[in-house]
PDB file of C-alpha atoms in Angstrom:
ATOM      1  CA  ASP B 216     -42.770 -16.084 -22.359  1.00 53.00           C
ATOM      2  CA  ALA B 217     -43.094 -18.653 -25.206  1.00 66.00           C
ATOM      3  CA  GLY B 218     -45.727 -20.580 -23.228  1.00 86.00           C
ATOM      4  CA  ILE B 219     -43.488 -21.183 -20.210  1.00 93.00           C
ATOM      5  CA  THR B 220     -44.773 -21.069 -16.653  1.00 96.00           C
ATOM      6  CA  GLN B 221     -42.829 -21.614 -13.459  1.00 97.00           C
ATOM      7  CA  SER B 222     -44.146 -22.542 -10.033  1.00 97.00           C
ATOM      8  CA  PRO B 223     -43.920 -21.447  -7.380  1.00 97.00           C
ATOM      9  CA  ARG B 224     -42.938 -17.889  -8.263  1.00 97.00           C
ATOM     10  CA  HIS B 225     -41.636 -17.215  -4.767  1.00 97.00           C
ATOM     11  CA  LYS B 226     -40.564 -19.577  -2.020  1.00 97.00           C
ATOM     12  CA  VAL B 227     -38.985 -19.249   1.395  1.00 97.00           C
ATOM     13  CA  THR B 228     -37.610 -22.406   2.945  1.00 97.00           C
ATOM     14  CA  GLU B 229     -35.235 -23.535   5.656  1.00 97.00           C
ATOM     15  CA  THR B 230     -31.779 -25.044   5.314  1.00 97.00           C
ATOM     16  CA  GLY B 231     -31.911 -28.798   4.961  1.00 97.00           C
ATOM     17  CA  THR B 232     -35.414 -29.060   3.522  1.00 96.00           C
ATOM     18  CA  PRO B 233     -36.083 -30.452   0.044  1.00 96.00           C
ATOM     19  CA  VAL B 234     -37.456 -28.068  -2.564  1.00 97.00           C
ATOM     20  CA  THR B 235     -38.901 -28.782  -6.011  1.00 98.00           C
ATOM     21  CA  LEU B 236     -39.401 -26.138  -8.667  1.00 98.00           C
ATOM     22  CA  ARG B 237     -41.575 -26.813 -11.672  1.00 98.00           C
ATOM     23  CA  CYS B 238     -41.270 -25.595 -15.247  1.00 97.00           C
ATOM     24  CA  HIS B 239     -44.209 -26.189 -17.565  1.00 97.00           C
ATOM     25  CA  GLN B 240     -44.364 -25.560 -21.308  1.00 95.00           C
ATOM     26  CA  THR B 241     -47.323 -25.934 -23.604  1.00 91.00           C
ATOM     27  CA  GLU B 242     -45.710 -26.240 -27.047  1.00 85.00           C
ATOM     28  CA  ASN B 243     -43.851 -29.586 -27.088  1.00 87.00           C
ATOM     29  CA  HIS B 244     -40.357 -28.124 -27.173  1.00 89.00           C
ATOM     30  CA  ARG B 245     -37.681 -30.784 -26.942  1.00 89.00           C
ATOM     31  CA  TYR B 246     -34.962 -28.839 -25.127  1.00 91.00           C
ATOM     32  CA  MET B 247     -35.530 -27.377 -21.661  1.00 94.00           C
ATOM     33  CA  TYR B 248     -33.054 -25.736 -19.293  1.00 95.00           C
ATOM     34  CA  TRP B 249     -32.697 -24.653 -15.689  1.00 97.00           C
ATOM     35  CA  TYR B 250     -30.520 -21.636 -14.831  1.00 97.00           C
ATOM     36  CA  ARG B 251     -29.771 -19.725 -11.696  1.00 97.00           C
ATOM     37  CA  GLN B 252     -29.060 -15.996 -11.691  1.00 96.00           C
ATOM     38  CA  ASP B 253     -26.938 -14.327  -9.045  1.00 93.00           C
ATOM     39  CA  PRO B 254     -25.427 -10.828  -8.867  1.00 87.00           C
ATOM     40  CA  GLY B 255     -22.083 -10.691 -10.640  1.00 82.00           C
ATOM     41  CA  HIS B 256     -22.518 -14.112 -12.239  1.00 84.00           C
ATOM     42  CA  GLY B 257     -25.217 -13.656 -14.813  1.00 87.00           C
ATOM     43  CA  LEU B 258     -27.109 -16.795 -15.790  1.00 93.00           C
ATOM     44  CA  ARG B 259     -25.461 -20.136 -15.095  1.00 94.00           C
ATOM     45  CA  LEU B 260     -26.745 -23.427 -16.436  1.00 94.00           C
ATOM     46  CA  ILE B 261     -27.691 -26.002 -13.789  1.00 96.00           C
ATOM     47  CA  HIS B 262     -29.137 -28.871 -15.864  1.00 96.00           C
ATOM     48  CA  TYR B 263     -30.785 -29.294 -19.210  1.00 94.00           C
ATOM     49  CA  SER B 264     -32.989 -31.863 -20.918  1.00 94.00           C
ATOM     50  CA  TYR B 265     -33.066 -32.943 -24.559  1.00 91.00           C
ATOM     51  CA  GLY B 266     -36.113 -35.200 -24.251  1.00 90.00           C
ATOM     52  CA  VAL B 267     -38.250 -37.231 -21.882  1.00 93.00           C
ATOM     53  CA  LYS B 268     -35.946 -38.913 -19.360  1.00 92.00           C
ATOM     54  CA  ASP B 269     -32.879 -37.419 -21.139  1.00 94.00           C
ATOM     55  CA  THR B 270     -31.010 -34.932 -19.006  1.00 95.00           C
ATOM     56  CA  ASP B 271     -27.461 -33.690 -18.578  1.00 93.00           C
ATOM     57  CA  LYS B 272     -25.463 -31.551 -16.184  1.00 94.00           C
ATOM     58  CA  GLY B 273     -24.584 -27.939 -16.671  1.00 92.00           C
ATOM     59  CA  GLU B 274     -21.962 -25.680 -15.160  1.00 90.00           C
ATOM     60  CA  VAL B 275     -23.328 -25.591 -11.571  1.00 94.00           C
ATOM     61  CA  SER B 276     -25.149 -28.900 -11.062  1.00 95.00           C
ATOM     62  CA  ASP B 277     -23.856 -29.854  -7.591  1.00 96.00           C
ATOM     63  CA  GLY B 278     -26.711 -30.024  -5.073  1.00 96.00           C
ATOM     64  CA  TYR B 279     -29.392 -30.166  -7.766  1.00 97.00           C
ATOM     65  CA  SER B 280     -31.233 -32.953  -9.542  1.00 97.00           C
ATOM     66  CA  VAL B 281     -33.790 -32.843 -12.344  1.00 97.00           C
ATOM     67  CA  SER B 282     -36.464 -35.034 -13.820  1.00 97.00           C
ATOM     68  CA  ARG B 283     -38.480 -34.981 -17.005  1.00 97.00           C
ATOM     69  CA  SER B 284     -41.159 -37.653 -17.154  1.00 95.00           C
ATOM     70  CA  LYS B 285     -43.352 -35.703 -19.604  1.00 95.00           C
ATOM     71  CA  THR B 286     -42.398 -33.412 -22.482  1.00 94.00           C
ATOM     72  CA  GLU B 287     -44.168 -30.459 -20.914  1.00 95.00           C
ATOM     73  CA  ASP B 288     -42.695 -30.611 -17.390  1.00 97.00           C
ATOM     74  CA  PHE B 289     -39.108 -30.180 -16.214  1.00 98.00           C
ATOM     75  CA  LEU B 290     -38.600 -30.376 -12.441  1.00 98.00           C
ATOM     76  CA  LEU B 291     -35.628 -29.039 -10.503  1.00 98.00           C
ATOM     77  CA  THR B 292     -35.046 -30.491  -7.024  1.00 98.00           C
ATOM     78  CA  LEU B 293     -32.805 -29.220  -4.278  1.00 97.00           C
ATOM     79  CA  GLU B 294     -32.446 -32.376  -2.176  1.00 93.00           C
ATOM     80  CA  SER B 295     -31.326 -30.492   0.936  1.00 96.00           C
ATOM     81  CA  ALA B 296     -31.444 -26.742   0.448  1.00 97.00           C
ATOM     82  CA  THR B 297     -28.504 -24.599   1.567  1.00 97.00           C
ATOM     83  CA  SER B 298     -28.217 -20.829   1.936  1.00 97.00           C
ATOM     84  CA  SER B 299     -25.875 -20.750  -1.088  1.00 96.00           C
ATOM     85  CA  GLN B 300     -28.834 -21.889  -3.197  1.00 97.00           C
ATOM     86  CA  THR B 301     -30.712 -18.680  -2.491  1.00 97.00           C
ATOM     87  CA  SER B 302     -31.128 -17.338  -5.999  1.00 97.00           C
ATOM     88  CA  VAL B 303     -33.505 -16.597  -8.831  1.00 97.00           C
ATOM     89  CA  TYR B 304     -34.150 -19.696 -10.936  1.00 98.00           C
ATOM     90  CA  PHE B 305     -35.133 -19.463 -14.586  1.00 97.00           C
ATOM     91  CA  CYS B 306     -36.423 -22.150 -16.875  1.00 97.00           C
ATOM     92  CA  ALA B 307     -35.860 -21.846 -20.621  1.00 95.00           C
ATOM     93  CA  ILE B 308     -36.764 -23.677 -23.826  1.00 93.00           C
ATOM     94  CA  SER B 309     -35.093 -23.758 -27.226  1.00 89.00           C
ATOM     95  CA  LEU B 310     -37.185 -22.363 -30.042  1.00 80.00           C
ATOM     96  CA  THR B 311     -36.466 -22.423 -33.756  1.00 74.00           C
ATOM     97  CA  SER B 312     -37.640 -19.610 -36.012  1.00 69.00           C
ATOM     98  CA  GLY B 313     -36.366 -20.029 -39.567  1.00 66.00           C
ATOM     99  CA  ALA B 314     -32.594 -20.488 -39.366  1.00 64.00           C
ATOM    100  CA  GLN B 315     -32.497 -19.015 -35.908  1.00 69.00           C
ATOM    101  CA  GLU B 316     -32.573 -21.236 -32.850  1.00 74.00           C
ATOM    102  CA  THR B 317     -32.214 -19.749 -29.423  1.00 82.00           C
ATOM    103  CA  GLN B 318     -33.538 -19.850 -25.900  1.00 89.00           C
ATOM    104  CA  TYR B 319     -36.610 -18.244 -24.407  1.00 91.00           C
ATOM    105  CA  PHE B 320     -37.087 -17.810 -20.704  1.00 94.00           C
ATOM    106  CA  GLY B 321     -39.839 -18.182 -18.163  1.00 95.00           C
ATOM    107  CA  PRO B 322     -40.698 -15.548 -15.545  1.00 95.00           C
ATOM    108  CA  GLY B 323     -38.439 -16.990 -12.820  1.00 96.00           C
ATOM    109  CA  THR B 324     -38.751 -18.341  -9.280  1.00 98.00           C
ATOM    110  CA  ARG B 325     -37.263 -16.409  -6.364  1.00 97.00           C
ATOM    111  CA  LEU B 326     -35.970 -18.827  -3.727  1.00 98.00           C
ATOM    112  CA  LEU B 327     -34.793 -17.771  -0.278  1.00 97.00           C
ATOM    113  CA  VAL B 328     -33.136 -20.410   1.906  1.00 97.00           C
ATOM    114  CA  LEU B 329     -32.913 -19.329   5.550  1.00 96.00           C
TER     115      LEU B 329
ATOM    116  CA  GLN P  28     -11.023 -15.749 -15.997  1.00 74.00           C
ATOM    117  CA  LYS P  29     -14.620 -15.904 -17.200  1.00 82.00           C
ATOM    118  CA  GLU P  30     -15.294 -17.040 -20.753  1.00 90.00           C
ATOM    119  CA  VAL P  31     -17.471 -13.976 -21.319  1.00 94.00           C
ATOM    120  CA  GLU P  32     -16.738 -10.587 -19.754  1.00 94.00           C
ATOM    121  CA  GLN P  33     -19.246  -7.772 -19.500  1.00 94.00           C
ATOM    122  CA  ASP P  34     -19.015  -4.484 -17.628  1.00 89.00           C
ATOM    123  CA  PRO P  35     -21.756  -4.489 -14.969  1.00 87.00           C
ATOM    124  CA  GLY P  36     -22.339  -0.750 -15.097  1.00 87.00           C
ATOM    125  CA  PRO P  37     -24.563   0.910 -14.208  1.00 93.00           C
ATOM    126  CA  LEU P  38     -24.473   2.998 -17.369  1.00 95.00           C
ATOM    127  CA  SER P  39     -26.528   6.180 -17.065  1.00 97.00           C
ATOM    128  CA  VAL P  40     -27.349   8.209 -20.203  1.00 97.00           C
ATOM    129  CA  PRO P  41     -29.807  10.996 -21.102  1.00 97.00           C
ATOM    130  CA  GLU P  42     -32.816  10.220 -23.249  1.00 97.00           C
ATOM    131  CA  GLY P  43     -31.962  10.312 -26.957  1.00 97.00           C
ATOM    132  CA  ALA P  44     -28.328   9.276 -26.485  1.00 97.00           C
ATOM    133  CA  ILE P  45     -26.635   6.515 -28.436  1.00 97.00           C
ATOM    134  CA  VAL P  46     -25.779   3.642 -26.127  1.00 97.00           C
ATOM    135  CA  SER P  47     -22.963   1.178 -26.681  1.00 97.00           C
ATOM    136  CA  LEU P  48     -22.902  -2.077 -24.730  1.00 97.00           C
ATOM    137  CA  ASN P  49     -20.066  -4.550 -25.114  1.00 97.00           C
ATOM    138  CA  CYS P  50     -18.848  -8.041 -24.310  1.00 97.00           C
ATOM    139  CA  THR P  51     -15.508  -9.710 -24.802  1.00 97.00           C
ATOM    140  CA  TYR P  52     -14.959 -13.438 -24.910  1.00 96.00           C
ATOM    141  CA  SER P  53     -12.088 -15.897 -24.928  1.00 95.00           C
ATOM    142  CA  ASN P  54     -13.441 -18.974 -26.753  1.00 92.00           C
ATOM    143  CA  SER P  55     -12.743 -18.686 -30.477  1.00 92.00           C
ATOM    144  CA  ALA P  56     -15.268 -21.483 -31.162  1.00 91.00           C
ATOM    145  CA  PHE P  57     -18.209 -19.214 -30.351  1.00 92.00           C
ATOM    146  CA  GLN P  58     -20.174 -18.418 -33.491  1.00 90.00           C
ATOM    147  CA  TYR P  59     -23.722 -17.712 -32.270  1.00 90.00           C
ATOM    148  CA  PHE P  60     -24.191 -14.415 -30.448  1.00 93.00           C
ATOM    149  CA  MET P  61     -27.252 -13.065 -28.705  1.00 93.00           C
ATOM    150  CA  TRP P  62     -28.352 -10.064 -26.703  1.00 96.00           C
ATOM    151  CA  TYR P  63     -31.073 -10.359 -24.093  1.00 96.00           C
ATOM    152  CA  ARG P  64     -32.884  -7.559 -22.278  1.00 97.00           C
ATOM    153  CA  GLN P  65     -34.064  -8.140 -18.737  1.00 96.00           C
ATOM    154  CA  TYR P  66     -36.377  -5.809 -16.886  1.00 96.00           C
ATOM    155  CA  SER P  67     -36.343  -5.831 -13.111  1.00 93.00           C
ATOM    156  CA  ARG P  68     -37.931  -8.983 -11.660  1.00 92.00           C
ATOM    157  CA  LYS P  69     -38.651 -10.411 -15.125  1.00 93.00           C
ATOM    158  CA  GLY P  70     -37.134 -13.159 -17.254  1.00 94.00           C
ATOM    159  CA  PRO P  71     -34.620 -12.297 -19.984  1.00 95.00           C
ATOM    160  CA  GLU P  72     -36.121 -11.652 -23.419  1.00 94.00           C
ATOM    161  CA  LEU P  73     -34.274 -12.149 -26.677  1.00 92.00           C
ATOM    162  CA  LEU P  74     -33.381  -8.873 -28.361  1.00 94.00           C
ATOM    163  CA  MET P  75     -30.885  -9.689 -31.104  1.00 92.00           C
ATOM    164  CA  TYR P  76     -29.397 -12.818 -32.648  1.00 90.00           C
ATOM    165  CA  THR P  77     -26.314 -12.913 -34.864  1.00 89.00           C
ATOM    166  CA  TYR P  78     -24.504 -15.775 -36.491  1.00 86.00           C
ATOM    167  CA  SER P  79     -20.742 -15.370 -37.059  1.00 85.00           C
ATOM    168  CA  SER P  80     -19.295 -11.927 -37.820  1.00 83.00           C
ATOM    169  CA  GLY P  81     -20.935  -8.790 -39.114  1.00 84.00           C
ATOM    170  CA  ASN P  82     -23.727  -6.414 -38.257  1.00 90.00           C
ATOM    171  CA  LYS P  83     -27.438  -6.870 -37.797  1.00 92.00           C
ATOM    172  CA  GLU P  84     -29.941  -4.064 -37.448  1.00 94.00           C
ATOM    173  CA  ASP P  85     -33.458  -4.146 -36.032  1.00 93.00           C
ATOM    174  CA  GLY P  86     -35.136  -0.791 -35.563  1.00 96.00           C
ATOM    175  CA  ARG P  87     -33.128   1.259 -33.066  1.00 97.00           C
ATOM    176  CA  PHE P  88     -30.880  -1.712 -32.219  1.00 97.00           C
ATOM    177  CA  THR P  89     -27.702  -2.796 -34.002  1.00 97.00           C
ATOM    178  CA  ALA P  90     -25.670  -5.858 -33.041  1.00 96.00           C
ATOM    179  CA  GLN P  91     -22.067  -6.072 -34.157  1.00 96.00           C
ATOM    180  CA  VAL P  92     -19.703  -9.045 -33.967  1.00 96.00           C
ATOM    181  CA  ASP P  93     -15.939  -8.852 -34.460  1.00 94.00           C
ATOM    182  CA  LYS P  94     -14.658 -12.410 -34.185  1.00 92.00           C
ATOM    183  CA  SER P  95     -11.051 -11.400 -34.894  1.00 92.00           C
ATOM    184  CA  SER P  96     -11.084  -9.273 -31.731  1.00 93.00           C
ATOM    185  CA  LYS P  97     -13.491 -11.572 -29.829  1.00 95.00           C
ATOM    186  CA  TYR P  98     -15.700  -8.556 -29.181  1.00 95.00           C
ATOM    187  CA  ILE P  99     -19.423  -8.013 -29.608  1.00 97.00           C
ATOM    188  CA  SER P 100     -21.442  -4.832 -29.265  1.00 97.00           C
ATOM    189  CA  LEU P 101     -25.045  -3.711 -29.027  1.00 97.00           C
ATOM    190  CA  PHE P 102     -25.878  -0.156 -30.076  1.00 97.00           C
ATOM    191  CA  ILE P 103     -29.123   1.532 -29.120  1.00 98.00           C
ATOM    192  CA  ARG P 104     -30.014   4.686 -31.044  1.00 97.00           C
ATOM    193  CA  ASP P 105     -32.345   7.377 -29.706  1.00 97.00           C
ATOM    194  CA  SER P 106     -32.453   5.690 -26.314  1.00 97.00           C
ATOM    195  CA  GLN P 107     -35.693   5.878 -24.348  1.00 97.00           C
ATOM    196  CA  PRO P 108     -36.458   5.570 -20.627  1.00 97.00           C
ATOM    197  CA  SER P 109     -38.212   2.291 -21.504  1.00 97.00           C
ATOM    198  CA  ASP P 110     -34.804   0.933 -22.558  1.00 97.00           C
ATOM    199  CA  SER P 111     -33.715   1.036 -18.910  1.00 97.00           C
ATOM    200  CA  ALA P 112     -32.954  -2.597 -18.108  1.00 97.00           C
ATOM    201  CA  THR P 113     -30.111  -5.048 -17.731  1.00 96.00           C
ATOM    202  CA  TYR P 114     -28.607  -6.235 -21.021  1.00 97.00           C
ATOM    203  CA  LEU P 115     -27.052  -9.683 -21.142  1.00 96.00           C
ATOM    204  CA  CYS P 116     -24.864 -10.986 -23.907  1.00 96.00           C
ATOM    205  CA  ALA P 117     -24.853 -14.718 -24.608  1.00 94.00           C
ATOM    206  CA  MET P 118     -22.932 -16.898 -26.987  1.00 92.00           C
ATOM    207  CA  SER P 119     -22.524 -20.483 -28.072  1.00 90.00           C
ATOM    208  CA  SER P 120     -20.400 -22.664 -30.300  1.00 86.00           C
ATOM    209  CA  ASP P 121     -23.255 -25.023 -31.221  1.00 76.00           C
ATOM    210  CA  SER P 122     -26.492 -23.162 -31.844  1.00 60.00           C
ATOM    211  CA  SER P 123     -28.547 -22.567 -28.710  1.00 56.00           C
ATOM    212  CA  TYR P 124     -27.932 -25.691 -26.717  1.00 68.00           C
ATOM    213  CA  LYS P 125     -25.282 -24.405 -24.343  1.00 80.00           C
ATOM    214  CA  LEU P 126     -25.315 -20.669 -23.983  1.00 88.00           C
ATOM    215  CA  ILE P 127     -22.638 -18.868 -22.007  1.00 91.00           C
ATOM    216  CA  PHE P 128     -23.873 -15.587 -20.568  1.00 93.00           C
ATOM    217  CA  GLY P 129     -22.145 -12.399 -19.571  1.00 94.00           C
ATOM    218  CA  SER P 130     -23.013 -11.041 -16.150  1.00 93.00           C
ATOM    219  CA  GLY P 131     -25.103  -8.218 -17.620  1.00 95.00           C
ATOM    220  CA  THR P 132     -24.837  -4.429 -17.901  1.00 96.00           C
ATOM    221  CA  ARG P 133     -27.428  -2.295 -16.145  1.00 96.00           C
ATOM    222  CA  LEU P 134     -28.586   0.627 -18.278  1.00 97.00           C
ATOM    223  CA  LEU P 135     -30.478   3.663 -17.011  1.00 97.00           C
ATOM    224  CA  VAL P 136     -31.891   6.150 -19.518  1.00 97.00           C
ATOM    225  CA  ARG P 137     -32.776   9.423 -17.793  1.00 97.00           C
ATOM    226  CA  PRO P 138     -35.798  11.402 -19.093  1.00 95.00           C
TER     227      PRO P 138
END
């Protein structure tokens, strides 16, 4: 998993409550990403970060915010969770190997919003 | 219309078969193409990476890109039950920073 951990791995919460998911990496990678994965949609980018305090929106950013105060941690917050945010959330980092640069993924967090 | 289209399957084949998985795309600016394999309840893992057109081979896996047709393929030779997984294509116009994924094809290799 390229030194990526996600916590929690599973979470059940109620509509309207705030939820924060954490992505932690151990190898000082500059770029970090949050995706959600839903049946029929594949992986969709929520937000990404290109450095400490540098973040930008992805394809499906509504209802989500992120923060990156340290290189190793990228937090995803659902300010007020809704049932439509029930999904599997994956964190990823960009890794360069020779001329090849691509993304490597963490193990995922399964979120159920009741 | 999605930027990247991928048949969801499931695709069921006997062990030892040659498997062909495909994606089509609409954005002619894409030039980086990847295939990821995802086992059930796991994160996607990078399988193949190709820049621009052509073929790339790695063991039993061959990735093929036809930019003129906006079509990419992944071939698996001598398929094994351990190849049973969901295969996701991904592509980008600017290296890895913004990948666009297909929805994935579920493959089942029967012993």
